[in-house]
XYZ file of C-alpha atoms in Angstrom:
330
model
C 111.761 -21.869 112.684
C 111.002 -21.803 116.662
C 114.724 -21.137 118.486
C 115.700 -24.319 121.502
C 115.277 -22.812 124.295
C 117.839 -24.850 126.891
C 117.585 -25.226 130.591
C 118.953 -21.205 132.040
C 121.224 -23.996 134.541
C 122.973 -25.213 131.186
C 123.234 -22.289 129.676
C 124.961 -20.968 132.558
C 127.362 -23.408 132.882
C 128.304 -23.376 128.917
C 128.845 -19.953 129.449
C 130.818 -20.287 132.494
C 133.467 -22.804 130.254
C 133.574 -20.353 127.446
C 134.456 -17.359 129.875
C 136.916 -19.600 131.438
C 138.896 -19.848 128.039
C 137.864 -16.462 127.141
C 139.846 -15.525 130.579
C 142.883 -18.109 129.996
C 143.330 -16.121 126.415
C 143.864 -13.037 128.162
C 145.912 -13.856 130.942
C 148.061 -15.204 128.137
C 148.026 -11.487 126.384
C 149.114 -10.171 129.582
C 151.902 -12.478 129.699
C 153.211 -11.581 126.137
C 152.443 -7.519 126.833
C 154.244 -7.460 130.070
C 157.322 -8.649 127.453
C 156.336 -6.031 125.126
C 157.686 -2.598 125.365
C 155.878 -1.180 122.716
C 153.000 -1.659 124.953
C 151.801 0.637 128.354
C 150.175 -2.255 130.646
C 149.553 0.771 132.744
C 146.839 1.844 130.467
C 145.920 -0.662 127.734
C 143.776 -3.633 128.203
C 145.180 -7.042 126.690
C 141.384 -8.339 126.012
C 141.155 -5.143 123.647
C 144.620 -5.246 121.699
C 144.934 -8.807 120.193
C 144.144 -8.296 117.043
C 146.555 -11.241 115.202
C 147.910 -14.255 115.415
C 146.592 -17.213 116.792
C 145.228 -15.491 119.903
C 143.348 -13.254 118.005
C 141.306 -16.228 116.216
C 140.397 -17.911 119.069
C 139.080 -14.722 121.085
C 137.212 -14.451 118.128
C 135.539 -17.994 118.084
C 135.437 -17.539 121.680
C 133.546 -14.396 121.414
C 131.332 -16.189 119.180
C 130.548 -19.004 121.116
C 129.881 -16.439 124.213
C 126.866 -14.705 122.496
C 125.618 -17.968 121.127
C 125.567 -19.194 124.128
C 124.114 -16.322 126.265
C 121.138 -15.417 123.202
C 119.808 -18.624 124.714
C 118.996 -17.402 127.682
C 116.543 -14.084 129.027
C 118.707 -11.274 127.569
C 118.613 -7.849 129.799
C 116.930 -5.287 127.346
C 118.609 -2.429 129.395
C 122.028 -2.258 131.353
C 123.142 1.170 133.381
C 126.466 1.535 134.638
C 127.682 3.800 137.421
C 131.495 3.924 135.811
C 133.072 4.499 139.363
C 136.879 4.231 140.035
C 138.297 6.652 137.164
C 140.594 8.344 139.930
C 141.350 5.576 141.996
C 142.369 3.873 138.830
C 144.915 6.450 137.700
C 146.467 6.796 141.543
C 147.174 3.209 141.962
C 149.134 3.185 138.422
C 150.892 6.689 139.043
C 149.628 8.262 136.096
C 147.912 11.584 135.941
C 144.578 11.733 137.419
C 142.992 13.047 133.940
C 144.372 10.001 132.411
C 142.113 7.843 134.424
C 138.666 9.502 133.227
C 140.438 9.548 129.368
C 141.169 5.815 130.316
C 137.654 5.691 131.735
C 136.004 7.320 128.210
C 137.323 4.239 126.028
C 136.111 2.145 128.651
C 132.820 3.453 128.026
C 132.506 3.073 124.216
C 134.062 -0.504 124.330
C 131.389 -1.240 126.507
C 128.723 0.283 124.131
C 129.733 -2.010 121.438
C 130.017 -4.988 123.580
C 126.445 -4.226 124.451
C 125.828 -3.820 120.811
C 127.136 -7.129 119.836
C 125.444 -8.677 122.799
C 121.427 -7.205 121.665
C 121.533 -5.200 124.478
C 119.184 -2.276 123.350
C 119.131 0.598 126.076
C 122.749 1.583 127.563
C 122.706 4.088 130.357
C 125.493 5.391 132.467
C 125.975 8.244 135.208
C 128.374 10.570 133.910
C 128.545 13.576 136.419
C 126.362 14.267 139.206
C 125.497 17.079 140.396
C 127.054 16.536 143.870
C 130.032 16.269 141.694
C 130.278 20.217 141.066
C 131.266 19.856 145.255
C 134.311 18.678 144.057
C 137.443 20.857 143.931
C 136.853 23.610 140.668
C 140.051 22.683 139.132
C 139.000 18.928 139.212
C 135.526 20.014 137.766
C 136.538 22.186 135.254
C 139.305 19.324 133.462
C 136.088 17.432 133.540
C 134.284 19.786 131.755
C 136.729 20.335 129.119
C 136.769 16.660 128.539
C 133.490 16.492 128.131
C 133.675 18.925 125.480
C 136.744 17.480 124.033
C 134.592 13.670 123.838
C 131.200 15.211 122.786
C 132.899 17.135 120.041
C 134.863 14.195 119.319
C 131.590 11.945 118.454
C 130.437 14.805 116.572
C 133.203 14.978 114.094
C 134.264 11.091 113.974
C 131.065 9.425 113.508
C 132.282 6.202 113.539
C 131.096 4.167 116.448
C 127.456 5.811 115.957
C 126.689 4.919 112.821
C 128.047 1.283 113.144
C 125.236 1.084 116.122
C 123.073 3.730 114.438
C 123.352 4.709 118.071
C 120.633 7.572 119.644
C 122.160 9.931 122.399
C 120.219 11.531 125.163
C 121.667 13.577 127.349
C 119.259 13.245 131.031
C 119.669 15.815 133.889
C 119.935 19.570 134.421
C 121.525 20.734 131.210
C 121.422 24.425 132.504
C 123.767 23.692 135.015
C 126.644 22.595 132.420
C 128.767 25.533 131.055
C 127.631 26.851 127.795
C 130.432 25.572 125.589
C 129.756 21.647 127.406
C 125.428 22.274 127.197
C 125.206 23.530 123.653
C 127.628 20.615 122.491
C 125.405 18.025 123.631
C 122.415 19.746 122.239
C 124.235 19.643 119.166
C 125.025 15.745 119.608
C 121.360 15.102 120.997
C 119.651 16.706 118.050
C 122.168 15.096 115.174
C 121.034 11.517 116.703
C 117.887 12.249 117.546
C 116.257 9.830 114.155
C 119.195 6.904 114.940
C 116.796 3.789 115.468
C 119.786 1.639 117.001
C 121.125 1.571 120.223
C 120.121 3.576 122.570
C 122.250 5.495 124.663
C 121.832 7.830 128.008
C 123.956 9.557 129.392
C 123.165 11.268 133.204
C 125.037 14.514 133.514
C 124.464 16.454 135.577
C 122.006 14.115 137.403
C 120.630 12.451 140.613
C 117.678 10.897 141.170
C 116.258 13.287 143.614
C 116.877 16.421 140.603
C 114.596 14.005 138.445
C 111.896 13.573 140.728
C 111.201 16.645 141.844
C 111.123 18.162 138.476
C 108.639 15.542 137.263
C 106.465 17.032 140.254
C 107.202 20.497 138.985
C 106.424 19.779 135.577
C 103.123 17.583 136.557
C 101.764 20.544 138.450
C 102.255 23.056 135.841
C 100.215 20.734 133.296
C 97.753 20.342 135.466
C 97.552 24.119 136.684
C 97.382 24.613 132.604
C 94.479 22.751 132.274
C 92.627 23.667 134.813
C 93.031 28.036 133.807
C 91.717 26.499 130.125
C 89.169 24.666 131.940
C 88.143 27.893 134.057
C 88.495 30.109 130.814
C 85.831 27.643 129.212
C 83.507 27.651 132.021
C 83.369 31.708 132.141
C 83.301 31.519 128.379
C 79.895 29.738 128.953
C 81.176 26.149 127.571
C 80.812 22.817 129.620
C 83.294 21.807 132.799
C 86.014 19.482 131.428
C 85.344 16.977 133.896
C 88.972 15.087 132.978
C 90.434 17.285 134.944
C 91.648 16.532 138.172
C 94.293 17.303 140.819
C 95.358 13.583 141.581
C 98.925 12.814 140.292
C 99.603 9.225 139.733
C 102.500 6.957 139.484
C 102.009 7.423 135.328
C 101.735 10.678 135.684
C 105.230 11.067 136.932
C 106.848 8.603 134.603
C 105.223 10.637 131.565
C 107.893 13.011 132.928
C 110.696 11.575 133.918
C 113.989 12.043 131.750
C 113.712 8.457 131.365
C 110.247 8.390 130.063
C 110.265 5.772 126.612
C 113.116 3.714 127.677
C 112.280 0.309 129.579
C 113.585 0.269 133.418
C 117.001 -1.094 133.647
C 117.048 -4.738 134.146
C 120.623 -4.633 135.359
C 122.568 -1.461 137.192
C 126.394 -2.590 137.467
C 128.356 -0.027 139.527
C 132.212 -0.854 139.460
C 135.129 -0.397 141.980
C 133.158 -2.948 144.547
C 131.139 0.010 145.635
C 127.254 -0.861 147.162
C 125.954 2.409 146.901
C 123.292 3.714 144.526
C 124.279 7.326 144.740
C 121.261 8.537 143.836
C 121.189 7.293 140.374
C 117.829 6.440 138.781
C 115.941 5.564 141.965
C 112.646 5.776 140.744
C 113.146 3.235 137.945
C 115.349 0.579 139.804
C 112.893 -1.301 141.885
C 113.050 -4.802 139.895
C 116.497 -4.210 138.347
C 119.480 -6.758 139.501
C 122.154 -5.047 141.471
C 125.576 -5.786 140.784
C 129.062 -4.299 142.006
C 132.250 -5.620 140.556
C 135.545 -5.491 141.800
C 137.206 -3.856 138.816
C 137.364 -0.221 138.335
C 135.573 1.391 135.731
C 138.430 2.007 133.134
C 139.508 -2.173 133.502
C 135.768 -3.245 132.467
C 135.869 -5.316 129.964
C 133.531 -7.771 127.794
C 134.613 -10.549 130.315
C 133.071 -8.305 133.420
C 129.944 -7.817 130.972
C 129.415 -11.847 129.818
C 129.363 -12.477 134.045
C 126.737 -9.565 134.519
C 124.651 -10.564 132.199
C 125.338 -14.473 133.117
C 124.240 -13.606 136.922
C 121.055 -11.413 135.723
C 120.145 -14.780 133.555
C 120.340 -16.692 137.003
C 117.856 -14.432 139.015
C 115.761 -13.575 136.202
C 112.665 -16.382 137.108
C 112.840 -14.728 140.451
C 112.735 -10.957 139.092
C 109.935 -11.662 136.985
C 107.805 -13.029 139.829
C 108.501 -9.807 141.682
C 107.666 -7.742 139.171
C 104.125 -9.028 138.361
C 103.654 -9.914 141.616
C 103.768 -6.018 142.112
C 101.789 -5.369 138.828
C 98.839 -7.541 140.401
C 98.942 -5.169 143.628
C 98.510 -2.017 141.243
């Protein structure tokens, strides 16, 4: 049977009424958590923690009716996230500044399975740049360590990867990472490695400009490898290999890129308001749909990801005509 497809205009505004209620639901958790004092509103969102009662049934027809309603409508294949505001977020509540990244890490996997639920298939996010080692060395080593501690903690409590038969790369300079930090995601990289669900990136350390340049690197060395075979056959008295040739192209570099077998993103959502790229995946975010919410990256929720994908849906027509108006130019 051949799905309805509705008018993207409709769609949207269905959408817009179900994330209305979806919103009114949770502004009523918050009212009954602020009276709750088993409860940390400092830390814990109320869209996450209903889980009975009445409110809990109709966030979950709710939820329903919001991927009904968005499956109508062009779904974004691949969503990276620059998860920006981790620090800020733990200063303005007073809390310690390694709570905010902690805060920031359940963030992050509540946002995989949102994506999950949603059909989203790709899921990348900038974890550490390599600017970032500038920071101050007590800052980067707690980061470190938590990156060991979170790694390690996907490796023992398999949970949330085998429910999205999720597949982990880890893209950037690995060597860079302490040994303890580099050897667990090996370990996590190579245990996921035949997982044929979601599939999930993580940048660290990365920029764009690190990628780049070591596609060049690793362009030229093929090619200088081909041409010694090529010179060893010709004084070995067998015919030039006329293939060969010192041109790089534009698939020449995205053979390797870390990227390379993943789709471009279709929608790169950096949090905290921020407008800046920060180097992150420049070379594969020509045609993808900018967006920059207001909420830090530990108060993302489904609600943030429902409008993201609702405001991708709107431009997509326009997207599209970009992007094969650029094929045609090739």
């Amino acid at each position: 049977m051949q799905m309805l497809e509705l008018d993207p205009w409709i769609c949207s505004q269905v959408a817009d009424f179900v994330l209305l209620a979806w919103s009114l639901v949770v502004e009523m958790a918050e009212l009954l958590i602020s009276r709750s004092p088993s409860v940390d509103p400092k830390i814990e969102k109320p869209d996450e923690i209903i889980t009975t009662g009445v409110l809990a049934s109709v966030q979950k027809f709710l939820r329903k009716c919001l991927v009904a309603v968005l499956s109508y409508g062009p779904m974004p294949k691949h969503i990276a996230f620059i998860m920006d505001g981790n620090r800020r977020y733990a200063k303005f509540r007073s809390i310690q500044e390694g709570t905010g990244h902690r805060v920031g890490f359940s963030a992050l996997i509540a946002s995989l399975l949102h994506c999950y639920e949603l059909g989203v298939k790709y899921i990348t996010v900038y974890a550490f740049s390599i600017d970032n080692f500038k920071r101050d060395p007590s800052e980067v080593q707690s980061l470190m360590e938590l990156m060991e501690e979170k790694i390690n903690e996907l490796l023992e409590n398999r949970n949330v990867i085998n429910k999205i038969n999720c597949k982990i790369n880890f893209w950037g300079n690995l060597d860079l990472l302490c040994e303890p930090v580099r050897l667990a995601a090996q370990k996590l990289m190579a245990s996921t490695a035949g997982n044929t669900g979601l599939v999930f990136s993580v940048c660290m350390p990365y920029n764009s400009t690190s990628e780049i340049v070591n596609a060049v690197s690793e362009v030229c060395a093929e090619r200088r490898e081909m041409l010694q075979e090529e010179h060893a056959g010709n004084c070995n008295g067998h015919a030039a290999n006329n293939g060969v040739h010192s041109d790089i192209s534009v698939a020449d570099l995205d053979r390797h890129m870390y990227s390379t077998g993943c789709p471009d993103p279709d929608i790169v959502i950096r949090t905290s308001g921020e407008t800046r790229l920060s180097n992150f995946l420049l070379w594969q975010t020509t045609f993808s749909h900018l967006q920059n919410p207001d909420p830090l990256w530990p108060e993302f929720s489904l609600k943030h990801l429902v409008w993201a994908i609702l405001q991708y849906q709107r431009v997509y027509s326009y997207l599209e005509e970009n992007r094969k108006l650029a094929k045609k130019q090739l």
